[in-house]
Structure formats: structure tokens, C-alpha cells
PDB file of C-alpha atoms in Angstrom:
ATOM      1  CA  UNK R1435       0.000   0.000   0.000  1.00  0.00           C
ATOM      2  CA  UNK R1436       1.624   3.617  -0.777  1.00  0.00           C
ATOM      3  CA  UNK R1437       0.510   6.253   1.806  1.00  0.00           C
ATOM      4  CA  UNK R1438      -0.280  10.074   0.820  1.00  0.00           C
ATOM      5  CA  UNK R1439       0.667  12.358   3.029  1.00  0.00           C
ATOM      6  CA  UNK R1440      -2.290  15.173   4.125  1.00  0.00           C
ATOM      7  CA  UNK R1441      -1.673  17.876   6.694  1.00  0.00           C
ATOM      8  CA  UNK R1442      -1.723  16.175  10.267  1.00  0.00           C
ATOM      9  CA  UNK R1443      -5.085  16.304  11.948  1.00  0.00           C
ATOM     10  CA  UNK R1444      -5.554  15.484  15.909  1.00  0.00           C
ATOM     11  CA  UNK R1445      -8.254  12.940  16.035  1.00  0.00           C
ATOM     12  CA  UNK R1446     -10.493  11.601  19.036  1.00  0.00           C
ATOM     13  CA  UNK R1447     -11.070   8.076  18.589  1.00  0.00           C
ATOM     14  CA  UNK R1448     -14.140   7.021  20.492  1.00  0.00           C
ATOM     15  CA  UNK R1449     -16.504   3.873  20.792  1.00  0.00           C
ATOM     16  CA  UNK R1450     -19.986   4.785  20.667  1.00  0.00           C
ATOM     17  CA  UNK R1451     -23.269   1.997  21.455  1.00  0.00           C
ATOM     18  CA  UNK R1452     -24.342   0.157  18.215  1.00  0.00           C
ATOM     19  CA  UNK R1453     -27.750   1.697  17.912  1.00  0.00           C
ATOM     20  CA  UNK R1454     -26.222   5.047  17.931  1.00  0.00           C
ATOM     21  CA  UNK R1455     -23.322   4.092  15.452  1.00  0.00           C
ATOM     22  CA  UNK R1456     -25.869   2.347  13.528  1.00  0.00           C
ATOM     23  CA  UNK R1457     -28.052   5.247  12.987  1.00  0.00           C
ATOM     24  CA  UNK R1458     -25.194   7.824  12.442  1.00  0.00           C
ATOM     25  CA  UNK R1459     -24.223   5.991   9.397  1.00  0.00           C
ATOM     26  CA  UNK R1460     -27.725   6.173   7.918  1.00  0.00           C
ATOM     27  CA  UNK R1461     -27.349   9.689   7.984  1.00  0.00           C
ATOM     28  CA  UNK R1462     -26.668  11.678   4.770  1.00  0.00           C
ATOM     29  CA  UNK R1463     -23.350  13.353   4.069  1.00  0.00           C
ATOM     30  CA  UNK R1464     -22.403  16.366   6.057  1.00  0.00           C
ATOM     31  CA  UNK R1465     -25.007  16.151   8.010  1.00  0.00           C
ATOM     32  CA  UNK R1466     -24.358  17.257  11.664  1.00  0.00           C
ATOM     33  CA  UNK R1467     -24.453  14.313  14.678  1.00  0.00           C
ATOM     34  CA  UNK R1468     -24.252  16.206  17.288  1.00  0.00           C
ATOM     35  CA  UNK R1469     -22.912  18.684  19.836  1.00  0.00           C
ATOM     36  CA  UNK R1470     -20.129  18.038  22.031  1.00  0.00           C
ATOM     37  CA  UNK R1471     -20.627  20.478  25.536  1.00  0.00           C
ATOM     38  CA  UNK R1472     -17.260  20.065  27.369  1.00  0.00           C
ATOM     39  CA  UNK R1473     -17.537  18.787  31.789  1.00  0.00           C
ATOM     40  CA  UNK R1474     -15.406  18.318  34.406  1.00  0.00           C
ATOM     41  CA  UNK R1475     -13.074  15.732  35.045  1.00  0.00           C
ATOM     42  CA  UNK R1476     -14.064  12.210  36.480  1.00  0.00           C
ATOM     43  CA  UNK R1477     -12.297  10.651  39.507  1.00  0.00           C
ATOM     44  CA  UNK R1478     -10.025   9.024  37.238  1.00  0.00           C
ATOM     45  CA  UNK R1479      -9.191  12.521  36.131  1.00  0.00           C
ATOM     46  CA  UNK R1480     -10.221  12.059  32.120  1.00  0.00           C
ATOM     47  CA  UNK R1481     -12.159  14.847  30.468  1.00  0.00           C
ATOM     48  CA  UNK R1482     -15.488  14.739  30.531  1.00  0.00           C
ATOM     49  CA  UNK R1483     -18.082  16.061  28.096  1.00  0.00           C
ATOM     50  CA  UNK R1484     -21.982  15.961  26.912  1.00  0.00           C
ATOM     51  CA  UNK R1485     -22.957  14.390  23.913  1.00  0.00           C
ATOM     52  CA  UNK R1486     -26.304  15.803  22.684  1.00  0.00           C
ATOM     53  CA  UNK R1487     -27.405  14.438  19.043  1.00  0.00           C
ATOM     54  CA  UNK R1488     -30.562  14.087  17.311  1.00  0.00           C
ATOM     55  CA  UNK R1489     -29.569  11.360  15.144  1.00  0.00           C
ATOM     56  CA  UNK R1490     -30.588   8.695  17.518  1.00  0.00           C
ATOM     57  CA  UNK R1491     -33.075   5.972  17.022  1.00  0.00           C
ATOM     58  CA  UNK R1492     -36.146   7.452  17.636  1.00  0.00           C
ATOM     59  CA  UNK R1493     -35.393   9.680  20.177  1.00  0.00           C
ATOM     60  CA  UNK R1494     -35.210   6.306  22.085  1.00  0.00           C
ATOM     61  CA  UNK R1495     -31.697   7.647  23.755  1.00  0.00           C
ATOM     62  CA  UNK R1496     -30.766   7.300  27.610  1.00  0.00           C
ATOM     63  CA  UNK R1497     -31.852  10.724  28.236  1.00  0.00           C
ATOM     64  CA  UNK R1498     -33.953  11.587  25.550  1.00  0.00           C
ATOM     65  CA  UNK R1499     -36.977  14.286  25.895  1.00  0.00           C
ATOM     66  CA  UNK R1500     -39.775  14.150  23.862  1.00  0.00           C
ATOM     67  CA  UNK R1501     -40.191  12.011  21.048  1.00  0.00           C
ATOM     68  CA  UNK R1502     -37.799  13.414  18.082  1.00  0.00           C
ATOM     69  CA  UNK R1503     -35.777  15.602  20.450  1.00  0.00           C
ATOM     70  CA  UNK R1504     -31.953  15.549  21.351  1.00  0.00           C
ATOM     71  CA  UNK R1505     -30.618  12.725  23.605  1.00  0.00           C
ATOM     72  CA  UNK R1506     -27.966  13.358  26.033  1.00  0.00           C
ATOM     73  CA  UNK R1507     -24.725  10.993  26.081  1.00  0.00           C
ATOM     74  CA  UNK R1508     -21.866  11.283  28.719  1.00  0.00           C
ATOM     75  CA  UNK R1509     -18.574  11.035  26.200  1.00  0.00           C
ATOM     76  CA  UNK R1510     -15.740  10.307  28.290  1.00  0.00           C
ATOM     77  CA  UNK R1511     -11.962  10.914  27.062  1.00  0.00           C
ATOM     78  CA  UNK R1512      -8.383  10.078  28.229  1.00  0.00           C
ATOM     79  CA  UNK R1513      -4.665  10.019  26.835  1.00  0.00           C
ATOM     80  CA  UNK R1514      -4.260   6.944  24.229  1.00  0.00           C
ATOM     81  CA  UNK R1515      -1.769   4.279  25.199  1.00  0.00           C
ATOM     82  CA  UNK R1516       0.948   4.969  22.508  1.00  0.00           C
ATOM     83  CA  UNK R1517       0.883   6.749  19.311  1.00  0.00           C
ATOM     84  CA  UNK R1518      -2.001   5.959  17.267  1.00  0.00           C
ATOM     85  CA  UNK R1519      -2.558   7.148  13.874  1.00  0.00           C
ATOM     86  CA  UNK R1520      -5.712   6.930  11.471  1.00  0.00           C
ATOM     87  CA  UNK R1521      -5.550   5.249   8.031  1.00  0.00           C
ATOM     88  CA  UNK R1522      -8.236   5.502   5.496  1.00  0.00           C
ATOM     89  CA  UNK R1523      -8.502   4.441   1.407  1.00  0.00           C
ATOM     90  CA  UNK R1524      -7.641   7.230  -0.969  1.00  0.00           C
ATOM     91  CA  UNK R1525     -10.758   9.062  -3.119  1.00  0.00           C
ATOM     92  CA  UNK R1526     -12.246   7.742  -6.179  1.00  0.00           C
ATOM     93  CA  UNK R1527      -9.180   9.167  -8.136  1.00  0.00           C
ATOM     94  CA  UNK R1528      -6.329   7.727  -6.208  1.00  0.00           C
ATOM     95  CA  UNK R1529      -4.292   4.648  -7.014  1.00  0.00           C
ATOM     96  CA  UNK R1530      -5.429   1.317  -6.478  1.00  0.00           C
ATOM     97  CA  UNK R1531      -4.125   0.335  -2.319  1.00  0.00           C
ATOM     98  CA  UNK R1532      -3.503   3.927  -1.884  1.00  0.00           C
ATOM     99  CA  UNK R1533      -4.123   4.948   2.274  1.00  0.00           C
ATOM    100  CA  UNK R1534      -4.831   8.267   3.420  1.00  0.00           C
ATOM    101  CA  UNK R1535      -3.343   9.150   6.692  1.00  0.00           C
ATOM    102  CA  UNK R1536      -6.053  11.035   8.524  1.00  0.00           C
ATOM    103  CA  UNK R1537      -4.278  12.007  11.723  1.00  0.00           C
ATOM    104  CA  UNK R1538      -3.175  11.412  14.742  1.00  0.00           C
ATOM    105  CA  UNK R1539      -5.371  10.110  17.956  1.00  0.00           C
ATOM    106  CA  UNK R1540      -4.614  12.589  20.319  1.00  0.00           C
ATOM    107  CA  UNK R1541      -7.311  10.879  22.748  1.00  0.00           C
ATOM    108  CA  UNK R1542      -9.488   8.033  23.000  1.00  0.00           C
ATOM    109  CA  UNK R1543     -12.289   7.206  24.941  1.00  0.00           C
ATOM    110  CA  UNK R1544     -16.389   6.268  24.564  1.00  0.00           C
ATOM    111  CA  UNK R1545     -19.498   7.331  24.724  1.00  0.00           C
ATOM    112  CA  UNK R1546     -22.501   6.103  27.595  1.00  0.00           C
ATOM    113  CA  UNK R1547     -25.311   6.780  29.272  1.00  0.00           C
ATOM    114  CA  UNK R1548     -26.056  10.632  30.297  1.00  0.00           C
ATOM    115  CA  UNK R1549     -28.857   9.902  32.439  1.00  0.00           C
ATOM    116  CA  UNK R1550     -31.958   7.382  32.395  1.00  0.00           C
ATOM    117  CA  UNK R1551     -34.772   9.023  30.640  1.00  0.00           C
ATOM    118  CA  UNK R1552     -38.104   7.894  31.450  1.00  0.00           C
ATOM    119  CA  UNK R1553     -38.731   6.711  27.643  1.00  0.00           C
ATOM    120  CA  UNK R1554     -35.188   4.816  28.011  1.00  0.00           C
ATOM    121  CA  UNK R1555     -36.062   3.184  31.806  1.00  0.00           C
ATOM    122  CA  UNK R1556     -39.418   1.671  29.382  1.00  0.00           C
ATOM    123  CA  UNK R1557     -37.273   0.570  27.121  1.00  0.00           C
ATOM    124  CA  UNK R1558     -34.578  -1.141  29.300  1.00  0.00           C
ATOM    125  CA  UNK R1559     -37.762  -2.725  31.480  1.00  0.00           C
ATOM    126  CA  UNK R1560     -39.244  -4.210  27.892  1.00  0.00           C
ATOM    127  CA  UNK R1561     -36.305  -5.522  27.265  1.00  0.00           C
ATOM    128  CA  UNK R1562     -35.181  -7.067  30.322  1.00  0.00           C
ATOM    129  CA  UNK R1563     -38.859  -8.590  30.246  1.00  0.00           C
ATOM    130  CA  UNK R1564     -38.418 -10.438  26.712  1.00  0.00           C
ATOM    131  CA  UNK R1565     -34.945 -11.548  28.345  1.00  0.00           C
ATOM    132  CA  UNK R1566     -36.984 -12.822  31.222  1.00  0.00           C
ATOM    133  CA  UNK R1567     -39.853 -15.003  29.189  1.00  0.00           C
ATOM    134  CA  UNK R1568     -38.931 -18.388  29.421  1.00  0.00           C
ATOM    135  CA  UNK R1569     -40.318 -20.758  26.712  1.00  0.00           C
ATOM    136  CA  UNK R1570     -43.208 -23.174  28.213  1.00  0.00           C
ATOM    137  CA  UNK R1571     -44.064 -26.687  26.679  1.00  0.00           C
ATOM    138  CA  UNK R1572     -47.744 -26.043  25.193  1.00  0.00           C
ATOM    139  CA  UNK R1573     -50.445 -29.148  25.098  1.00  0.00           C
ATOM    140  CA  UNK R1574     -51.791 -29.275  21.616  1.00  0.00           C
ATOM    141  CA  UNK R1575     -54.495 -31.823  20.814  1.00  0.00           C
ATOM    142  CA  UNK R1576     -52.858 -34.178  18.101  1.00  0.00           C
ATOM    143  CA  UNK R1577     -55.132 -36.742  18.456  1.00  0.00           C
ATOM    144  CA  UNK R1578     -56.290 -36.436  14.731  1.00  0.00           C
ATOM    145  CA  UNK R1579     -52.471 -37.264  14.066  1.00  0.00           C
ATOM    146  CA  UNK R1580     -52.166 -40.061  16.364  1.00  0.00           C
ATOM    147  CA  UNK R1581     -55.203 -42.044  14.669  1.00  0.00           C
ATOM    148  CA  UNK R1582     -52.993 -43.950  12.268  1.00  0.00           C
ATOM    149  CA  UNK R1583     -50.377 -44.761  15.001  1.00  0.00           C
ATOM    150  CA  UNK R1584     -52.995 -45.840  17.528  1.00  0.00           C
ATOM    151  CA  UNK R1585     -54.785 -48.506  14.960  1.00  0.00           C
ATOM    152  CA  UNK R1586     -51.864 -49.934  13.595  1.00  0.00           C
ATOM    153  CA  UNK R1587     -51.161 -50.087  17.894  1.00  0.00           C
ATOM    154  CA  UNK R1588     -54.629 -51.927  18.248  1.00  0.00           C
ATOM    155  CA  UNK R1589     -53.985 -54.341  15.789  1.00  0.00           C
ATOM    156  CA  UNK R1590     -50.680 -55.508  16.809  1.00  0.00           C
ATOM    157  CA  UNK R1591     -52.556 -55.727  19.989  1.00  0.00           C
ATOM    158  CA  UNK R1592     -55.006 -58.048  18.931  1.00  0.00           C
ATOM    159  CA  UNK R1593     -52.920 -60.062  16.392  1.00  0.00           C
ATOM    160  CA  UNK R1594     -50.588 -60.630  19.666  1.00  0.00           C
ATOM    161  CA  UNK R1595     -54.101 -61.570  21.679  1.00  0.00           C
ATOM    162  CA  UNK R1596     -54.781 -63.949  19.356  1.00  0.00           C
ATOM    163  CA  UNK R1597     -51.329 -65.512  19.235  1.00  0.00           C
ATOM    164  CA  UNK R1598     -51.334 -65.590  23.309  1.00  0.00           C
ATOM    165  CA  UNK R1599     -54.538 -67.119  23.227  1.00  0.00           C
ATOM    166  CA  UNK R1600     -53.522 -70.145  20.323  1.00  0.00           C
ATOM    167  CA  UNK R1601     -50.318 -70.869  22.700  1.00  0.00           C
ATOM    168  CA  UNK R1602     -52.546 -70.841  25.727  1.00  0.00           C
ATOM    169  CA  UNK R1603     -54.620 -72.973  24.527  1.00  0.00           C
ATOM    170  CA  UNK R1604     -52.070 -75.647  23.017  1.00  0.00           C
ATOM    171  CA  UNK R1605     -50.266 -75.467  26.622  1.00  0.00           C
ATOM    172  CA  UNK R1606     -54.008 -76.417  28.258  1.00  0.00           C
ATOM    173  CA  UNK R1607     -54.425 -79.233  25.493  1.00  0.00           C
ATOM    174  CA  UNK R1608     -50.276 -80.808  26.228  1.00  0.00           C
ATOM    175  CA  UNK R1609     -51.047 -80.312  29.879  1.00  0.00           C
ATOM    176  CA  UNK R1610     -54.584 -81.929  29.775  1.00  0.00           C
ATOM    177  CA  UNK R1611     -52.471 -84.854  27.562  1.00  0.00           C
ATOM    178  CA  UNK R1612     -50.109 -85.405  30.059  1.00  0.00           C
ATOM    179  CA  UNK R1613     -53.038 -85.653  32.772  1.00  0.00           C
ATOM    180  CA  UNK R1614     -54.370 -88.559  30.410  1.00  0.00           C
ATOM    181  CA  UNK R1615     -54.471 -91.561  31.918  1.00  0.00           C
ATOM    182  CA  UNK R1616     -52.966 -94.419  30.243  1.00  0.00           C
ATOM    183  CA  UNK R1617     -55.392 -97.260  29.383  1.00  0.00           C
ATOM    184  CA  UNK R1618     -54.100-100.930  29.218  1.00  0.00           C
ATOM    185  CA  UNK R1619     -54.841-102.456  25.796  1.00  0.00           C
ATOM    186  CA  UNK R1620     -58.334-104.219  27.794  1.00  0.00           C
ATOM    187  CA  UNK R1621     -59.073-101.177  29.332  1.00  0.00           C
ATOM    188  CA  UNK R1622     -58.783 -99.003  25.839  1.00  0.00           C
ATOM    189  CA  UNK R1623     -60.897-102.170  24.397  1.00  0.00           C
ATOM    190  CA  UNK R1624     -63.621-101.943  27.082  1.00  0.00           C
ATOM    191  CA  UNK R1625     -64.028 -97.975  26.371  1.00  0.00           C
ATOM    192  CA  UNK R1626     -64.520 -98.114  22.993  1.00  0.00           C
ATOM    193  CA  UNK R1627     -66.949-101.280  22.915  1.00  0.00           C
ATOM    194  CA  UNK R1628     -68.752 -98.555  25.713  1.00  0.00           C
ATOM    195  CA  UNK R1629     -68.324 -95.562  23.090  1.00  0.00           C
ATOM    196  CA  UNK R1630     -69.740 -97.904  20.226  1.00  0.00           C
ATOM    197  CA  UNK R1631     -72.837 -99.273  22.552  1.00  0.00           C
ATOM    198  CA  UNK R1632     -74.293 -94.883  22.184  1.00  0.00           C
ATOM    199  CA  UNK R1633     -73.794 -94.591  18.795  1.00  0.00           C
ATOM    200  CA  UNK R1634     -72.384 -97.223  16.035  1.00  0.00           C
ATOM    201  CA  UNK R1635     -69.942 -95.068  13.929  1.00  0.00           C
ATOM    202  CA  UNK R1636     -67.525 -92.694  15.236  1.00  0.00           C
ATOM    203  CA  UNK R1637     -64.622 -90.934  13.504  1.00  0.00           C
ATOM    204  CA  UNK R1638     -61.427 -91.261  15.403  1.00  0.00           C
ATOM    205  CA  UNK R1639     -61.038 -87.367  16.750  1.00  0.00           C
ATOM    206  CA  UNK R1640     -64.286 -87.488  17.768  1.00  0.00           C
ATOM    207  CA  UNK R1641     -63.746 -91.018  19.723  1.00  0.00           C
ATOM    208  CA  UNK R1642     -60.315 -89.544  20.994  1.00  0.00           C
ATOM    209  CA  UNK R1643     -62.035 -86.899  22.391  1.00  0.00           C
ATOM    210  CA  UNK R1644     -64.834 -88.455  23.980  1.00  0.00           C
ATOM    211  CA  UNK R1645     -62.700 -91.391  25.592  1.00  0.00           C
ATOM    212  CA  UNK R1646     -59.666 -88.324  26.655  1.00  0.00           C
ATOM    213  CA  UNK R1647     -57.285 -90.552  24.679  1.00  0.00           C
ATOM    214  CA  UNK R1648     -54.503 -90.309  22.360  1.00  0.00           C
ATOM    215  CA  UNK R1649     -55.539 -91.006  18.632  1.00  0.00           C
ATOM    216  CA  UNK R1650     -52.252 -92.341  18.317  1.00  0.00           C
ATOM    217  CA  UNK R1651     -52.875 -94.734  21.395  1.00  0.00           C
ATOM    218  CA  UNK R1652     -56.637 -95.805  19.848  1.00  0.00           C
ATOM    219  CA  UNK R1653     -55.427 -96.381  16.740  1.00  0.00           C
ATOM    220  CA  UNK R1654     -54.373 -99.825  17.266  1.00  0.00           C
ATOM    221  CA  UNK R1655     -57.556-100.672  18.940  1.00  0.00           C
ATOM    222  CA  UNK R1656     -59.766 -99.386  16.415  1.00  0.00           C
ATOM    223  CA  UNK R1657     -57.807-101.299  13.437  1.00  0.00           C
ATOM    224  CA  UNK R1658     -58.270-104.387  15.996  1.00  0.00           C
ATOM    225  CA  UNK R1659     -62.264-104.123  16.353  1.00  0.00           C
ATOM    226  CA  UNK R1660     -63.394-101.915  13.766  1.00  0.00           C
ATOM    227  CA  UNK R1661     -63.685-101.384   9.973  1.00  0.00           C
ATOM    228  CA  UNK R1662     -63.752 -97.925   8.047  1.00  0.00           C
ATOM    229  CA  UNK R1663     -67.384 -97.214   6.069  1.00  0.00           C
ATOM    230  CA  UNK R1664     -65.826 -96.864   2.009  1.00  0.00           C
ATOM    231  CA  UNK R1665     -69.446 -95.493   1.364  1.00  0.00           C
ATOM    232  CA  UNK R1666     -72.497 -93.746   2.048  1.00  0.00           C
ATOM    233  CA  UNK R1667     -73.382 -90.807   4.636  1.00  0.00           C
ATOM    234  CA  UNK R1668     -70.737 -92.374   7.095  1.00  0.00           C
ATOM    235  CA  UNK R1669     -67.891 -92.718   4.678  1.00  0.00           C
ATOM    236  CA  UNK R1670     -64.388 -92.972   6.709  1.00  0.00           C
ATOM    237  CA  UNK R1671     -66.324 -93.704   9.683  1.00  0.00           C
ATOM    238  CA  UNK R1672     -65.219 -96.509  12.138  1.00  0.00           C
ATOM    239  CA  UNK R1673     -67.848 -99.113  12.796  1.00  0.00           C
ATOM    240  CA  UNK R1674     -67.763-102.862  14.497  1.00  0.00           C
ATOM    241  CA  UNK R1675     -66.657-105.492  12.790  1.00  0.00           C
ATOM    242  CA  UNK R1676     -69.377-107.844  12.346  1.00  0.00           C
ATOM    243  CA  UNK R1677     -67.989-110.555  14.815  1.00  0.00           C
ATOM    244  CA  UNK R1678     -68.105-107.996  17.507  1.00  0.00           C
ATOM    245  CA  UNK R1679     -71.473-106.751  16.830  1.00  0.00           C
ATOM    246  CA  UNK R1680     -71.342-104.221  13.853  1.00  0.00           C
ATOM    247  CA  UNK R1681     -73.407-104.588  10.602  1.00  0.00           C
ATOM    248  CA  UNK R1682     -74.369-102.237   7.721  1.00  0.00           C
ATOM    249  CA  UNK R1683     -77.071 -99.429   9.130  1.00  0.00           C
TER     250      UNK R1683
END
């Protein structure tokens, strides 16, 4: 960067509140910011001075008066630590990474709060009370949402009821088998000659589960004493043989 040299200027730099910088720099060109009314010295002993300008937000200012007036700022200044200079870019016409020297920063300090204005204490308070809000959990009625969720829910339900109640069930029927009794080959003989004295044809479930036996434990009996019907309204029945007392009926 090549520097031009300008006559030397003695410059206050000063940091101001961002609402206050932020309207400044919406203001047009050489328009005035403010007036600077010199003080008294603080305890610190730095210069002291009033800022009044009507370039603030909305007269919303620490001190402000009526809406659209001036607002008061305490600007407080003291020796900078050091020499400081100020560099800006050269105009429109000058060389590309040209720098101005403005001056130098013969003291440095910032700009607060004057006073509390009534119209600033409101402001402060509705601030501090968004601060304070605290974000709450609100019920909202999503029933209408849930409907899907909560069928699909009642079917799985019932599916699994119906599972639960198949195993139950086959648990009751191996428990009930192993509370069978088991027959001797006479005994098994004598209960189905009974079973066959009701009713003369029978089909082996229905026998099993009118004597409480196995199929598997009739079985031989049955081929031992009985013949299957091959036709008719009894077809695959079991009846007598005829040398035990069956016949065609």
C-alpha cells in the first residue's frame, strides 16, 4: 500500500453503542451528529463532556426528551496508550491500495449513558422482560395425528391376543395330555366297545375326544375291532366289525 501524506489532523477516537453508530451511518453526508458540551473531570481525572445528538433511534436515547428531540450521552476521554494514527482508502481518483493518513489520535475514549430518561427506563424494562420469558411446553391436541399410530397399535394388539390365546390354549391341550391316563390295551378295548354301545360309527377325533385318549394310542384298537365305512353318509367312519357286533345301518 503507498501512503499520501495530508496535513496532520488530531483525532479523538471514540466507541460509541451500536444503535447510535448504527443510525449515524444512515445519515446523509455532512449532516451534523451532534454537539459536544465540554464537563469536568471524572475521579479518574479524564475529560469529561456531553454528547447531545438528534440522530438517535427514535429519540429512544438514555436521556432523551420528547419524542424526536436531542438525547444526552456522557462522552468520556483520556490520553491513548501509545501513538495511534488513522488510516483511510484514498478518493475515487487515487491509485489502487492507496491509504490516506487522517491524523493522529490525540485521545481516545467512549461514549454512555447521560442519564436514564423515562422513555429509556421503558425501554430497558421491555427488554429485560423479553430476556426474562422463558419458553413453556404447550399441550396441543394431536389426536387427529395419532389415529394412524394408535390402529396400527390396536392391531398388533389383537394379532398378539390372538397368538397368546392359540399358545394358551395348546399349553391347556399338552397339559390336559399329560393328565391322560394311560389305558391298558383291555381297558382301551372296554371304552370303545362302551363308546360304540351310544352310537355305532364314530370318527377317530371325535372317539379320541370323547374317551380323553390319544388317537395315536386308539389307533391300534380301532384297526383291531373296527372297519372304516368306504361309502355312504358315514364314509371314513369306524364301525364294528361284524364278529363284535357291527353290521351295515
Amino acid at each position: 500500500a503507498r501512503l499520501a501524506p495530508l496535513a496532520m489532523s488530531s483525532l479523538w477516537l471514540v466507541k460509541v453503542p451500536r444503535h447510535l453508530a448504527e443510525s449515524w451511518q444512515q445519515q446523509p453526508s455532512g449532516h451534523s451528529l451532534g454537539v459536544v458540551e465540554p464537563g469536568v473531570k471524572d475521579a479518574m481525572g479524564r475529560d469529561t463532556y456531553t454528547l447531545r445528538t438528534s440522530a438517535a433511534p427514535g429519540g429512544a436515547g438514555p436521556s432523551s426528551g420528547e419524542a424526536g428531540g436531542d438525547v444526552e450521552y456522557k462522552l468520556t476521554l483520556g490520553a491513548p496508550t501509545g501513538g495511534m494514527y488513522s488510516f483511510a482508502p484514498g478518493g475515487p481518483d487515487a491509485p489502487a491500495g492507496e491509504m490516506v493518513l487522517e491524523g493522529r489520535v490525540t485521545a481516545k475514549g467512549d461514549v454512555s449513558a447521560a442519564g436514564l430518561s423515562a422513555g429509556y427506563k421503558q425501554l430497558v424494562r421491555s427488554r429485560q422482560e423479553a430476556a426474562s420469558v422463558r419458553a413453556e411446553v404447550e399441550a396441543v391436541d394431536v389426536d387427529h395425528l395419532n389415529q394412524p399410530l394408535k390402529k396400527a397399535s390396536e392391531i398388533h394388539r389383537q394379532k398378539q391376543g390372538i397368538r397368546d390365546g392359540k399358545r394358551e390354549r395348546a399349553e391347556q391341550k399338552q397339559k390336559a395330555a399329560k393328565a391322560q391316563k394311560k389305558l391298558s390295551r383291555e381297558e382301551l378295548r372296554d371304552l370303545v366297545f362302551e363308546k360304540f354301545e351310544l352310537q355305532p360309527h364314530w370318527h377317530k377325533a371325535d372317539l379320541a375326544s370323547e374317551t380323553g385318549q390319544r388317537p395315536t394310542d386308539l389307533a391300534p384298537v380301532l384297526d383291531e375291532l373296527c372297519e372304516r365305512e368306504k361309502f355312504g353318509p358315514h364314509k371314513m367312519e369306524y364301525k364294528l366289525k361284524p364278529q363284535y357286533g357291527g353290521g351295515a345301518r
